Amino acid sequence: MKKAIGTIISGSLADGLIMRLAPGTDPESIKTGKFLCIAGSQHRFFSLITDLSLAVTHPDILLFPPSKEEALLSELLEKKDIYATAALKPMLMLGKDLQPVPVKTIPPHFAQVYEADHKDVALIFGDEADPSKKYFNIGVPLDMTTPVCLNLERLTERSNGIFGKTGTGKTFLTRLILAGLIKNEKAVNLIFDMHSEYGLQARKEGKEHSFVKGLKTLFPDKVAIFSLDPDSTRRRGSNPDVVITIPYQSIQVEDVLSLQSELNLHATALEAAYLIFAKYKREWLSTLLSQGENLKNFAQDIGAHPESIAALYRKLKRIERLPFFTNASGAAQQDHNVIDQMLEYIDKGINVIVEFGNHTQTFIYLLIANIITRRIHKKYIEKTERFLGSQNIQDEPKKLMITIEEAHKFLNPQAARQTIFGIIAREMRKYYVSLLIVDQRPSGIDEEILSQIGTKVVAQLNDEKDIQGVLTGISNASNLRSILASLDSKKQVLLLGHAVTMPVVVQTREYDETFYRAMADGVTTKQIDELVKELF
Ligand SMILES: Nc1ncnc2c1ncn2[C@@H]1O[C@H](COP(=O)(O)OP(=O)(O)OP(=O)(O)O)[C@@H](O)[C@H]1O
Ligand SMILES: [Mg+2]
């Protein structure tokens, strides 16, 4: 029989329960975020520790604390009068039928509290070895070794977010989750890789010259690299599958709209852009950029304010310096463009990484991600409608998940209203497209969008506004707040939402040789553990 680490002494359904630590349990061995099981008479209540405190049976004891020498007195007090308590928030309960249900009742007085065991974790979070391949090991609960799994199928049903301040491991975790999705083929991914960290290799902090494998390296046949900077891709050891070029004629005013705050574009400059478009259609940008000295006449010609045109010209002129934009003026519609190529890969179930190489300015990232995503989304609407019309299962589009870093730049309240990413986040994958947003400043993201995120993976955040932001739309948020505040600064996250049965704190899975092996051979963590045991 397992030893109880405490008993429930008070509490309520709304505010959580108070456990008295069993005598002899060192409070320093218990951490917030720890995963515990309360044995009620008919249910087991799975809970997280949200707070710890010290208590005494009588306040007078505190007036005369025992000195160091008074060992006997100390011992007596410890037995009876001084103790530690932990605040527990039950997140889920299991009845006799072992079906997890939301917590609607409380255990009786003096219910015993145990550490959750392997069976509990597997029962609640699913088992990686399940033949449906929908469970993906993402880490272990604090001080435990049994993996907590994300339900990948549920993950792809909504848009999701990975949050945490800089250096907490967001990119590593995102790569880990993407690897799971790719390996188990639960969604096709389109990844906008601003810092070239997903494709071929990525630097690991710590040891000098230490690198980890990228997704293309792990899954050469399932990942294609589309590069804006082929030289940079080659320098990192591989030819890109496709070199991206985009004609000016493909840039629409809506694409420029996404740059409004980044380029500090005034609304009147955008109005001017619409005026140019009204006259020149697809040639609007090439016409504007070719004006040079002639701006004043040009403004008059289209009936726009000269200063607005001048501002627009000045700000968009930098596009000319970017080698991947081409001027295909006068040429017929480019028949086989980059977007079509990308869709061909996606239709085959091949994941696409868009590498920016040395083009790491935010405005480029925003512009390219918007241009590509808007077109892909449009095609997905067509595909979905075709499928709804034919109801032929072969026409069903493949689920597409789009990963963006620095998400607040795409989804701040202003951008979220106007740009494609806001639309995708809000329409809840009606058209088979969802987002995986990675961000260090969640408070910058539109609230409505935050509240619609299905699964949140949250690493340490210090800013109060950010903590509040990630907890938008979550009931019992106050309990989670203290857990968030006490996360380690690296490789520890709170998981909550649609793809996990209950909120839980995990130590993230290591992205290392063992992980590569698991991805390559399809063996589960448990099998690897057993192999290692056999070997040594
Ligand atoms: N799961 C993991 N396995 C191995 N190492 C990890 C893991 N998570 C984080 N690390 C280590 O932490 C470092 C920082 O992680 P990462 O680059 O993912 O942080 P980040 O949150 O994306 O930071 P930024 O906001 O600056 O982009 C990595 O270089 C790596 O050394
Ligand atoms: Mg990062």
Coordinates of C-alpha atoms and ligand atoms in Angstrom, one line a residue:
M1 CA 0.0 0.0 0.0
K2 CA 1.3 3.4 -0.9
K3 CA 2.0 5.9 1.9
A4 CA -0.3 8.9 2.0
I5 CA 1.5 12.2 1.9
G6 CA -1.3 14.0 3.7
T7 CA -5.0 14.2 4.5
I8 CA -7.7 16.6 3.4
I9 CA -8.8 18.8 6.3
S10 CA -10.9 21.6 4.7
G11 CA -11.7 23.5 1.6
S12 CA -14.5 24.0 -1.0
L13 CA -15.3 23.0 -4.5
A14 CA -14.8 26.6 -5.7
D15 CA -11.6 27.5 -3.9
G16 CA -9.9 24.1 -3.7
L17 CA -9.0 21.8 -0.9
I18 CA -6.5 22.0 2.0
M19 CA -4.4 19.1 2.7
R20 CA -2.4 18.7 5.9
L21 CA 0.9 17.1 5.2
A22 CA 1.4 13.8 7.1
P23 CA 3.8 14.0 10.0
G24 CA 7.3 13.2 8.8
T25 CA 6.6 14.5 5.2
D26 CA 9.2 17.2 4.6
P27 CA 7.4 20.3 3.2
E28 CA 10.5 21.0 1.1
S29 CA 10.0 17.7 -0.8
I30 CA 6.6 19.0 -2.1
K31 CA 6.5 21.6 -4.9
T32 CA 3.7 23.6 -6.4
G33 CA 2.4 22.1 -9.6
K34 CA 2.9 18.6 -8.2
F35 CA 0.3 16.1 -9.5
L36 CA -1.6 14.3 -6.7
C37 CA -4.5 12.0 -6.2
I38 CA -7.1 12.3 -3.5
A39 CA -8.8 9.1 -2.6
G40 CA -12.5 9.9 -2.0
S41 CA -15.0 7.2 -1.1
Q42 CA -16.4 6.9 -4.6
H43 CA -14.0 9.0 -6.8
R44 CA -10.4 9.7 -7.2
F45 CA -9.7 13.4 -7.5
F46 CA -6.7 14.4 -9.6
S47 CA -5.3 17.6 -8.4
L48 CA -2.4 20.1 -8.6
I49 CA -0.8 21.7 -5.7
T50 CA -1.3 25.5 -6.0
D51 CA 0.1 26.7 -2.8
L52 CA 1.9 25.7 0.4
S53 CA 1.8 27.1 3.9
L54 CA 2.8 26.6 7.5
A55 CA 0.3 26.3 10.3
V56 CA 0.1 25.8 14.1
T57 CA -2.6 24.4 16.3
H58 CA -2.4 27.3 18.7
P59 CA -1.1 30.8 18.0
D60 CA 0.7 30.9 21.4
I61 CA 3.2 28.4 20.2
L62 CA 4.6 31.0 17.9
L63 CA 5.2 33.4 20.8
F64 CA 7.7 31.0 22.3
P65 CA 9.4 29.1 19.5
P66 CA 11.7 26.3 20.7
S67 CA 15.4 27.1 20.6
K68 CA 17.8 24.9 18.6
E69 CA 18.9 23.1 21.8
E70 CA 15.3 22.2 22.8
A71 CA 15.3 19.0 20.7
L72 CA 12.6 17.2 22.7
L73 CA 10.3 20.2 22.6
S74 CA 10.8 20.5 18.9
E75 CA 10.1 16.9 18.4
L76 CA 6.9 17.1 20.4
L77 CA 5.6 20.1 18.6
E78 CA 6.3 18.5 15.2
K79 CA 4.3 15.5 16.2
K80 CA 1.2 17.4 17.2
D81 CA 1.2 21.1 17.0
I82 CA 3.0 22.4 14.0
Y83 CA 2.4 21.3 10.5
A84 CA 2.4 22.3 6.8
T85 CA -0.6 22.5 4.5
A86 CA -0.9 22.5 0.8
A87 CA -3.7 24.0 -1.3
L88 CA -4.9 21.5 -3.9
K89 CA -7.0 22.2 -6.9
P90 CA -8.9 19.2 -8.1
M91 CA -8.9 19.3 -11.9
L92 CA -10.6 16.0 -12.8
M93 CA -12.2 13.0 -11.1
L94 CA -12.5 9.4 -11.9
G95 CA -15.4 7.3 -10.8
K96 CA -15.5 3.5 -10.5
D97 CA -16.0 3.2 -14.3
L98 CA -12.6 5.0 -14.7
Q99 CA -14.2 7.6 -17.0
P100 CA -12.6 11.1 -16.4
V101 CA -15.3 13.7 -15.6
P102 CA -15.2 17.3 -14.5
V103 CA -15.0 17.9 -10.7
K104 CA -18.5 18.4 -9.4
T105 CA -18.1 17.2 -5.8
I106 CA -15.5 17.1 -3.0
P107 CA -13.9 14.2 -1.1
P108 CA -14.9 13.8 2.6
H109 CA -12.9 15.0 5.6
F110 CA -9.6 13.2 6.1
A111 CA -9.5 11.7 2.6
Q112 CA -6.0 10.4 2.0
V113 CA -3.8 12.1 -0.6
Y114 CA -1.3 10.1 -2.6
E115 CA 1.2 10.8 -5.3
A116 CA -0.4 9.8 -8.6
D117 CA 1.2 6.7 -10.0
H118 CA 2.1 5.5 -13.5
K119 CA -1.3 3.9 -14.1
D120 CA -3.1 7.1 -13.2
V121 CA -1.0 9.2 -15.6
A122 CA -1.5 6.7 -18.4
L123 CA -5.2 6.4 -17.7
I124 CA -5.7 10.2 -17.8
F125 CA -3.4 11.3 -20.5
G126 CA -3.4 8.3 -22.8
D127 CA -0.6 6.0 -23.7
E128 CA 1.9 6.6 -26.4
A129 CA 1.7 2.9 -27.4
D130 CA -2.0 3.3 -28.3
P131 CA -2.4 2.0 -31.9
S132 CA -4.4 5.1 -32.9
K133 CA -1.1 7.0 -32.7
K134 CA -2.9 10.0 -31.3
Y135 CA -1.0 10.3 -28.1
F136 CA 2.4 12.0 -28.1
N137 CA 4.7 12.1 -25.1
I138 CA 5.5 15.7 -24.2
G139 CA 7.1 15.4 -20.8
V140 CA 6.6 14.1 -17.3
P141 CA 4.7 15.5 -14.3
L142 CA 7.0 17.0 -11.7
D143 CA 9.1 14.4 -9.9
M144 CA 7.6 11.6 -11.9
T145 CA 8.7 9.4 -14.8
T146 CA 5.5 8.4 -16.6
P147 CA 4.9 10.5 -19.7
V148 CA 2.1 12.9 -20.1
C149 CA 0.7 12.8 -23.6
L150 CA -0.9 15.4 -25.8
N151 CA -3.8 14.1 -27.8
L152 CA -2.6 15.1 -31.2
E153 CA -6.0 14.6 -32.8
R154 CA -7.6 17.1 -30.5
L155 CA -4.7 19.4 -30.9
T156 CA -5.4 19.8 -34.6
E157 CA -9.0 20.5 -34.0
R158 CA -8.3 24.1 -32.8
S159 CA -5.7 26.8 -33.0
N160 CA -3.1 26.4 -30.2
G161 CA -0.5 28.6 -28.5
I162 CA 2.9 28.1 -26.9
F163 CA 3.9 31.0 -24.6
G164 CA 6.7 31.9 -22.4
K165 CA 9.4 34.5 -21.9
T166 CA 12.6 34.3 -23.9
G167 CA 14.8 31.3 -23.4
T168 CA 12.2 29.1 -21.7
G169 CA 12.2 26.6 -24.5
K170 CA 9.3 27.6 -26.7
T171 CA 11.0 26.9 -30.0
F172 CA 12.4 23.5 -28.7
L173 CA 8.9 22.5 -27.6
T174 CA 7.3 23.7 -30.8
R175 CA 9.8 21.6 -32.7
L176 CA 9.0 18.6 -30.5
I177 CA 5.3 18.9 -31.0
L178 CA 5.7 19.4 -34.8
A179 CA 7.8 16.3 -34.9
G180 CA 5.0 14.4 -33.2
L181 CA 2.5 15.7 -35.7
I182 CA 4.7 14.9 -38.6
K183 CA 5.6 11.4 -37.4
N184 CA 2.1 10.4 -36.6
E185 CA 0.7 12.2 -39.6
K186 CA -2.0 14.0 -37.7
A187 CA -1.7 17.3 -39.7
V188 CA 0.3 18.8 -42.4
N189 CA 2.4 21.7 -41.2
L190 CA 3.3 25.0 -42.8
I191 CA 6.0 26.6 -40.6
F192 CA 7.2 30.2 -41.0
D193 CA 10.7 29.8 -39.7
M194 CA 12.0 33.3 -39.0
H195 CA 15.4 32.2 -37.5
S196 CA 16.0 29.0 -39.4
E197 CA 15.5 26.8 -36.3
Y198 CA 13.1 24.2 -37.6
G199 CA 14.5 22.8 -40.8
L200 CA 18.0 21.6 -40.9
Q201 CA 19.6 22.2 -37.5
A202 CA 19.4 24.6 -34.6
R203 CA 21.8 25.8 -32.1
K204 CA 21.5 24.6 -28.6
E205 CA 22.4 27.0 -25.7
G206 CA 25.1 25.9 -23.4
K207 CA 28.0 24.1 -24.9
E208 CA 29.7 25.9 -27.7
H209 CA 29.1 24.5 -31.2
S210 CA 26.3 22.4 -30.0
F211 CA 23.5 21.7 -32.5
V212 CA 20.3 19.7 -32.6
K213 CA 18.7 18.2 -35.6
G214 CA 15.9 20.0 -37.5
L215 CA 12.7 18.5 -38.8
K216 CA 14.0 18.1 -42.3
T217 CA 17.0 16.2 -40.9
L218 CA 14.6 13.9 -38.9
F219 CA 12.0 13.4 -41.6
P220 CA 13.8 14.0 -45.0
D221 CA 10.9 12.6 -47.0
K222 CA 8.1 14.3 -45.1
V223 CA 9.5 17.9 -45.0
A224 CA 10.3 20.3 -47.8
I225 CA 12.2 23.5 -47.4
F226 CA 11.1 26.6 -49.2
S227 CA 13.8 29.2 -48.9
L228 CA 13.8 33.0 -49.3
D229 CA 17.6 32.9 -48.9
P230 CA 18.9 29.8 -50.7
D231 CA 22.6 30.7 -49.9
S232 CA 21.9 30.6 -46.2
T233 CA 20.0 27.3 -46.5
R234 CA 23.0 25.8 -48.5
R235 CA 25.5 27.1 -45.9
R236 CA 23.6 25.1 -43.4
G237 CA 24.1 22.0 -45.4
S238 CA 21.3 21.4 -47.8
N239 CA 19.8 22.7 -51.0
P240 CA 16.3 24.1 -50.5
D241 CA 13.6 22.1 -52.2
V242 CA 12.1 25.3 -53.6
V243 CA 13.5 28.8 -53.9
I244 CA 10.8 31.3 -53.2
T245 CA 10.3 34.2 -55.6
I246 CA 7.2 36.4 -55.4
P247 CA 6.3 38.8 -58.2
Y248 CA 5.1 42.3 -57.2
Q249 CA 2.0 41.4 -59.0
S250 CA 1.1 39.0 -56.3
I251 CA 1.2 41.5 -53.5
Q252 CA -2.2 42.9 -52.6
V253 CA -3.1 45.9 -50.6
E254 CA -4.4 43.5 -47.9
D255 CA -0.8 42.2 -47.6
V256 CA 0.5 45.6 -46.9
L257 CA -2.3 46.2 -44.4
S258 CA -0.6 43.6 -42.2
L259 CA 2.5 45.9 -42.0
Q260 CA 0.5 48.8 -40.8
S261 CA 1.9 49.0 -37.3
E262 CA 5.3 47.6 -38.1
L263 CA 6.0 50.2 -40.8
N264 CA 4.0 52.8 -39.0
L265 CA 1.7 53.3 -42.0
H266 CA -1.0 55.9 -41.6
A267 CA -4.5 55.0 -42.6
T268 CA -4.4 57.6 -45.3
A269 CA -1.4 55.9 -46.9
L270 CA -3.4 52.7 -47.1
E271 CA -6.3 54.5 -48.6
A272 CA -3.9 55.8 -51.2
A273 CA -2.8 52.2 -51.9
Y274 CA -6.5 51.3 -52.5
L275 CA -6.8 54.2 -54.9
I276 CA -3.7 53.0 -56.9
F277 CA -5.1 49.5 -56.9
A278 CA -8.4 50.7 -58.2
K279 CA -6.7 52.1 -61.3
Y280 CA -3.8 49.7 -61.9
K281 CA -5.0 46.5 -60.4
R282 CA -2.2 43.8 -60.2
E283 CA 0.3 46.4 -61.3
W284 CA -0.4 48.7 -58.5
L285 CA 2.8 48.1 -56.6
S286 CA 5.1 48.0 -59.6
T287 CA 3.5 51.2 -60.8
L288 CA 4.0 53.0 -57.5
L289 CA 7.6 51.9 -57.1
S290 CA 8.5 53.1 -60.6
Q291 CA 7.3 56.6 -59.9
G292 CA 10.5 58.2 -58.5
E293 CA 10.5 61.9 -59.2
N294 CA 7.0 61.8 -60.6
L295 CA 5.2 61.2 -57.3
K296 CA 3.3 64.4 -57.3
N297 CA 1.7 64.0 -60.7
F298 CA 1.0 60.4 -59.9
A299 CA -0.9 61.4 -56.8
Q300 CA -2.9 63.9 -58.8
D301 CA -3.6 61.4 -61.5
I302 CA -5.2 58.9 -59.1
G303 CA -6.8 61.5 -56.9
A304 CA -4.8 60.8 -53.7
H305 CA -3.1 63.1 -51.3
P306 CA 0.5 63.7 -52.4
E307 CA 1.9 63.3 -48.9
S308 CA 0.1 60.0 -48.4
I309 CA 1.5 58.7 -51.7
A310 CA 4.9 59.9 -50.7
A311 CA 4.8 58.1 -47.4
L312 CA 3.5 54.9 -48.9
Y313 CA 6.2 55.1 -51.6
R314 CA 9.0 55.7 -49.0
K315 CA 7.9 52.9 -46.8
L316 CA 7.4 50.3 -49.6
K317 CA 10.5 51.3 -51.5
R318 CA 12.5 48.9 -49.2
I319 CA 10.7 46.0 -50.9
E320 CA 12.8 46.7 -54.0
R321 CA 15.9 45.8 -52.2
L322 CA 14.7 42.3 -51.4
P323 CA 16.0 39.8 -53.9
F324 CA 13.0 37.4 -53.7
F325 CA 10.6 39.9 -55.0
T326 CA 10.6 40.0 -58.8
N327 CA 8.9 42.4 -61.2
A328 CA 7.1 40.3 -63.7
S329 CA 5.4 43.4 -65.1
G330 CA 3.3 42.8 -68.2
A331 CA 4.0 39.0 -68.0
A332 CA 1.0 36.8 -68.1
Q333 CA -0.2 35.4 -64.8
Q334 CA 2.7 33.3 -63.5
D335 CA 1.3 29.8 -64.2
H336 CA 3.2 27.7 -61.8
N337 CA 3.9 29.9 -58.8
V338 CA 5.3 29.2 -55.4
I339 CA 1.9 28.9 -53.8
D340 CA 0.9 26.2 -56.3
Q341 CA 4.1 24.3 -55.6
M342 CA 3.5 24.6 -51.9
L343 CA 0.0 23.3 -52.3
E344 CA 1.3 20.3 -54.3
Y345 CA 3.5 19.4 -51.4
I346 CA 0.8 19.9 -48.8
D347 CA -1.7 17.8 -50.8
K348 CA 0.9 15.0 -50.7
G349 CA 1.1 15.3 -46.9
I350 CA 4.5 16.9 -47.1
N351 CA 5.2 19.5 -44.5
V352 CA 6.6 22.9 -45.6
I353 CA 9.1 25.0 -43.8
V354 CA 9.5 28.6 -45.1
E355 CA 13.1 29.6 -44.2
F356 CA 13.9 33.3 -44.1
G357 CA 17.7 32.9 -43.8
N358 CA 19.3 36.2 -43.3
H359 CA 16.1 38.1 -44.0
T360 CA 15.2 38.4 -40.4
Q361 CA 13.5 41.8 -40.3
T362 CA 10.0 41.6 -38.8
F363 CA 8.4 43.3 -41.7
I364 CA 9.6 40.7 -44.1
Y365 CA 8.4 37.9 -41.9
L366 CA 5.0 39.6 -41.6
L367 CA 4.7 40.3 -45.3
I368 CA 5.7 36.9 -46.5
A369 CA 3.7 35.0 -44.0
N370 CA 0.6 37.1 -44.9
I371 CA 1.1 36.7 -48.6
I372 CA 1.5 33.0 -48.5
T373 CA -1.1 32.3 -45.8
R374 CA -3.8 34.3 -47.5
R375 CA -3.5 32.5 -50.7
I376 CA -3.2 29.0 -49.2
H377 CA -6.3 29.8 -47.1
K378 CA -8.2 30.8 -50.2
K379 CA -7.4 27.6 -51.8
Y380 CA -8.4 25.7 -48.7
I381 CA -11.8 27.4 -48.8
E382 CA -12.2 26.2 -52.4
K383 CA -11.1 22.7 -51.5
T384 CA -13.5 22.6 -48.5
E385 CA -16.4 23.8 -50.5
R386 CA -15.6 21.2 -53.2
F387 CA -15.6 18.5 -50.5
L388 CA -18.8 19.7 -49.0
G389 CA -20.4 19.6 -52.4
S390 CA -19.2 16.2 -53.4
Q391 CA -19.1 14.7 -49.9
N392 CA -16.5 12.4 -51.4
I393 CA -14.0 11.4 -48.7
Q394 CA -11.2 11.6 -51.2
D395 CA -11.9 15.3 -51.6
E396 CA -11.5 16.0 -48.0
P397 CA -8.6 18.5 -47.5
K398 CA -5.8 17.5 -45.2
K399 CA -5.7 19.4 -41.9
L400 CA -3.2 22.2 -42.1
M401 CA -1.5 23.7 -39.2
I402 CA 0.4 27.0 -39.6
T403 CA 3.1 27.8 -37.2
I404 CA 4.1 31.5 -36.6
E405 CA 6.5 32.9 -34.1
E406 CA 6.2 36.4 -32.6
A407 CA 2.5 35.9 -33.0
H408 CA 1.5 39.1 -31.3
K409 CA 2.8 40.9 -34.3
F410 CA 0.2 39.1 -36.4
L411 CA -2.6 39.0 -33.9
N412 CA -2.5 42.2 -32.0
P413 CA -6.0 43.7 -31.7
Q414 CA -5.6 45.9 -34.7
A415 CA -4.0 43.2 -37.0
A416 CA -6.3 40.5 -35.8
R417 CA -9.3 42.4 -37.1
Q418 CA -7.9 42.9 -40.5
T419 CA -5.5 40.2 -41.5
I420 CA -5.7 36.6 -42.5
F421 CA -4.3 35.2 -39.2
G422 CA -7.1 36.8 -37.3
I423 CA -9.6 35.3 -39.6
I424 CA -8.1 31.8 -39.3
A425 CA -7.9 32.0 -35.5
R426 CA -11.5 33.1 -35.3
E427 CA -13.1 30.7 -37.8
M428 CA -12.0 27.7 -35.7
R429 CA -10.7 25.6 -38.5
K430 CA -14.0 25.5 -40.4
Y431 CA -11.8 25.2 -43.5
Y432 CA -9.3 22.7 -42.1
V433 CA -6.7 25.4 -41.3
S434 CA -5.5 26.2 -37.8
L435 CA -2.7 28.1 -36.2
L436 CA 0.1 27.1 -33.8
I437 CA 1.2 30.4 -32.4
V438 CA 4.4 30.9 -30.5
D439 CA 4.9 34.0 -28.5
Q440 CA 6.7 35.6 -25.6
R441 CA 4.2 38.5 -25.2
P442 CA 0.7 37.0 -25.1
S443 CA -0.7 40.2 -23.6
G444 CA -0.1 41.7 -27.0
I445 CA -2.5 39.3 -28.7
D446 CA -6.2 40.2 -29.2
E447 CA -8.3 38.9 -26.3
E448 CA -11.0 37.3 -28.3
I449 CA -8.4 35.3 -30.1
L450 CA -6.6 34.3 -26.9
S451 CA -9.8 33.0 -25.5
Q452 CA -10.4 30.8 -28.5
I453 CA -7.1 29.0 -28.4
G454 CA -7.7 25.3 -27.9
T455 CA -4.6 24.2 -26.2
K456 CA -2.1 26.4 -24.3
V457 CA 1.4 25.4 -23.4
V458 CA 2.7 28.0 -21.0
A459 CA 6.2 28.3 -19.8
Q460 CA 7.5 30.9 -17.3
L461 CA 6.1 34.4 -17.8
N462 CA 7.1 37.3 -15.5
D463 CA 4.9 40.1 -16.7
E464 CA 1.6 40.2 -14.8
K465 CA -0.2 41.3 -18.0
D466 CA 1.1 38.3 -19.9
I467 CA 0.0 35.9 -17.2
Q468 CA -3.4 37.4 -17.3
G469 CA -3.4 37.2 -21.1
V470 CA -2.7 33.5 -21.2
L471 CA -5.4 32.8 -18.6
T472 CA -8.0 34.7 -20.6
G473 CA -11.1 32.6 -21.0
I474 CA -10.1 30.0 -18.4
S475 CA -12.3 29.2 -15.4
N476 CA -10.5 28.6 -12.1
A477 CA -7.7 30.8 -13.4
S478 CA -6.6 32.2 -10.0
N479 CA -5.4 28.7 -8.9
L480 CA -3.4 28.4 -12.1
R481 CA -1.8 31.8 -11.7
S482 CA 0.2 30.7 -8.6
I483 CA 1.4 27.6 -10.5
L484 CA 2.5 29.7 -13.5
A485 CA 4.3 32.0 -11.2
S486 CA 6.4 29.2 -9.8
L487 CA 7.5 27.5 -13.0
D488 CA 11.2 27.0 -13.6
S489 CA 12.8 29.3 -16.0
K490 CA 13.4 26.6 -18.6
K491 CA 11.9 23.4 -19.8
Q492 CA 8.9 23.4 -17.5
V493 CA 5.4 24.2 -18.7
L494 CA 1.8 24.2 -17.7
L495 CA -0.3 22.4 -20.2
L496 CA -4.0 23.2 -20.4
G497 CA -6.9 23.0 -22.8
H498 CA -8.4 20.8 -25.4
A499 CA -5.6 18.4 -26.1
V500 CA -5.0 17.4 -22.4
T501 CA -7.6 15.8 -20.1
M502 CA -6.7 18.2 -17.3
P503 CA -4.2 21.0 -16.7
V504 CA -0.9 19.7 -15.6
V505 CA 2.7 20.9 -15.1
V506 CA 5.3 19.0 -17.0
Q507 CA 9.0 18.8 -17.3
T508 CA 9.4 18.9 -21.0
R509 CA 10.7 16.0 -23.0
E510 CA 14.3 16.3 -23.8
Y511 CA 15.0 17.1 -27.5
D512 CA 18.1 14.9 -27.9
E513 CA 19.5 11.6 -29.3
T514 CA 16.9 9.5 -27.5
F515 CA 14.2 11.6 -29.0
Y516 CA 15.7 11.3 -32.5
R517 CA 15.7 7.6 -32.1
A518 CA 12.1 7.5 -31.0
M519 CA 11.2 9.5 -34.1
A520 CA 13.2 7.3 -36.4
D521 CA 12.2 3.9 -35.2
G522 CA 8.8 4.5 -33.9
V523 CA 9.6 3.1 -30.5
T524 CA 8.0 4.5 -27.5
T525 CA 9.8 6.1 -24.6
K526 CA 8.8 3.1 -22.4
Q527 CA 10.4 0.7 -24.9
I528 CA 13.6 2.8 -25.0
D529 CA 13.7 2.8 -21.2
E530 CA 13.4 -1.0 -21.2
L531 CA 16.1 -1.4 -23.8
V532 CA 18.5 0.8 -21.8
K533 CA 17.7 -1.3 -18.7
E534 CA 18.5 -4.5 -20.5
L535 CA 21.8 -3.1 -21.8
F536 CA 23.1 -1.9 -18.4
Ligands
LIG1 N1 13.1 20.2 -24.7 C1 14.3 20.7 -24.7 N2 15.3 19.8 -24.9 C2 16.6 20.2 -24.9 N3 17.0 21.4 -24.7 C3 16.1 22.4 -24.4 C4 14.7 22.0 -24.4 N4 14.0 23.1 -24.2 C5 14.9 24.1 -24.1 N5 16.1 23.7 -24.2 C6 17.4 24.5 -24.1 O1 17.0 25.9 -23.8 C7 17.5 26.8 -24.8 C8 16.4 27.8 -25.1 O2 15.3 27.2 -25.7 P1 14.5 27.9 -27.0 O3 15.5 28.4 -28.0 O4 13.5 27.0 -27.4 O5 13.9 29.2 -26.2 P2 12.7 30.2 -26.7 O6 11.7 30.2 -25.6 O7 12.3 29.8 -28.1 O8 13.5 31.6 -26.7 P3 13.3 32.8 -27.6 O9 12.0 33.5 -27.1 O10 14.5 33.7 -27.3 O11 13.2 32.4 -29.0 C9 17.8 25.9 -26.0 O12 18.9 26.4 -26.7 C10 18.2 24.6 -25.3 O13 19.6 24.6 -25.0
MG2 MG 12.5 30.8 -29.9

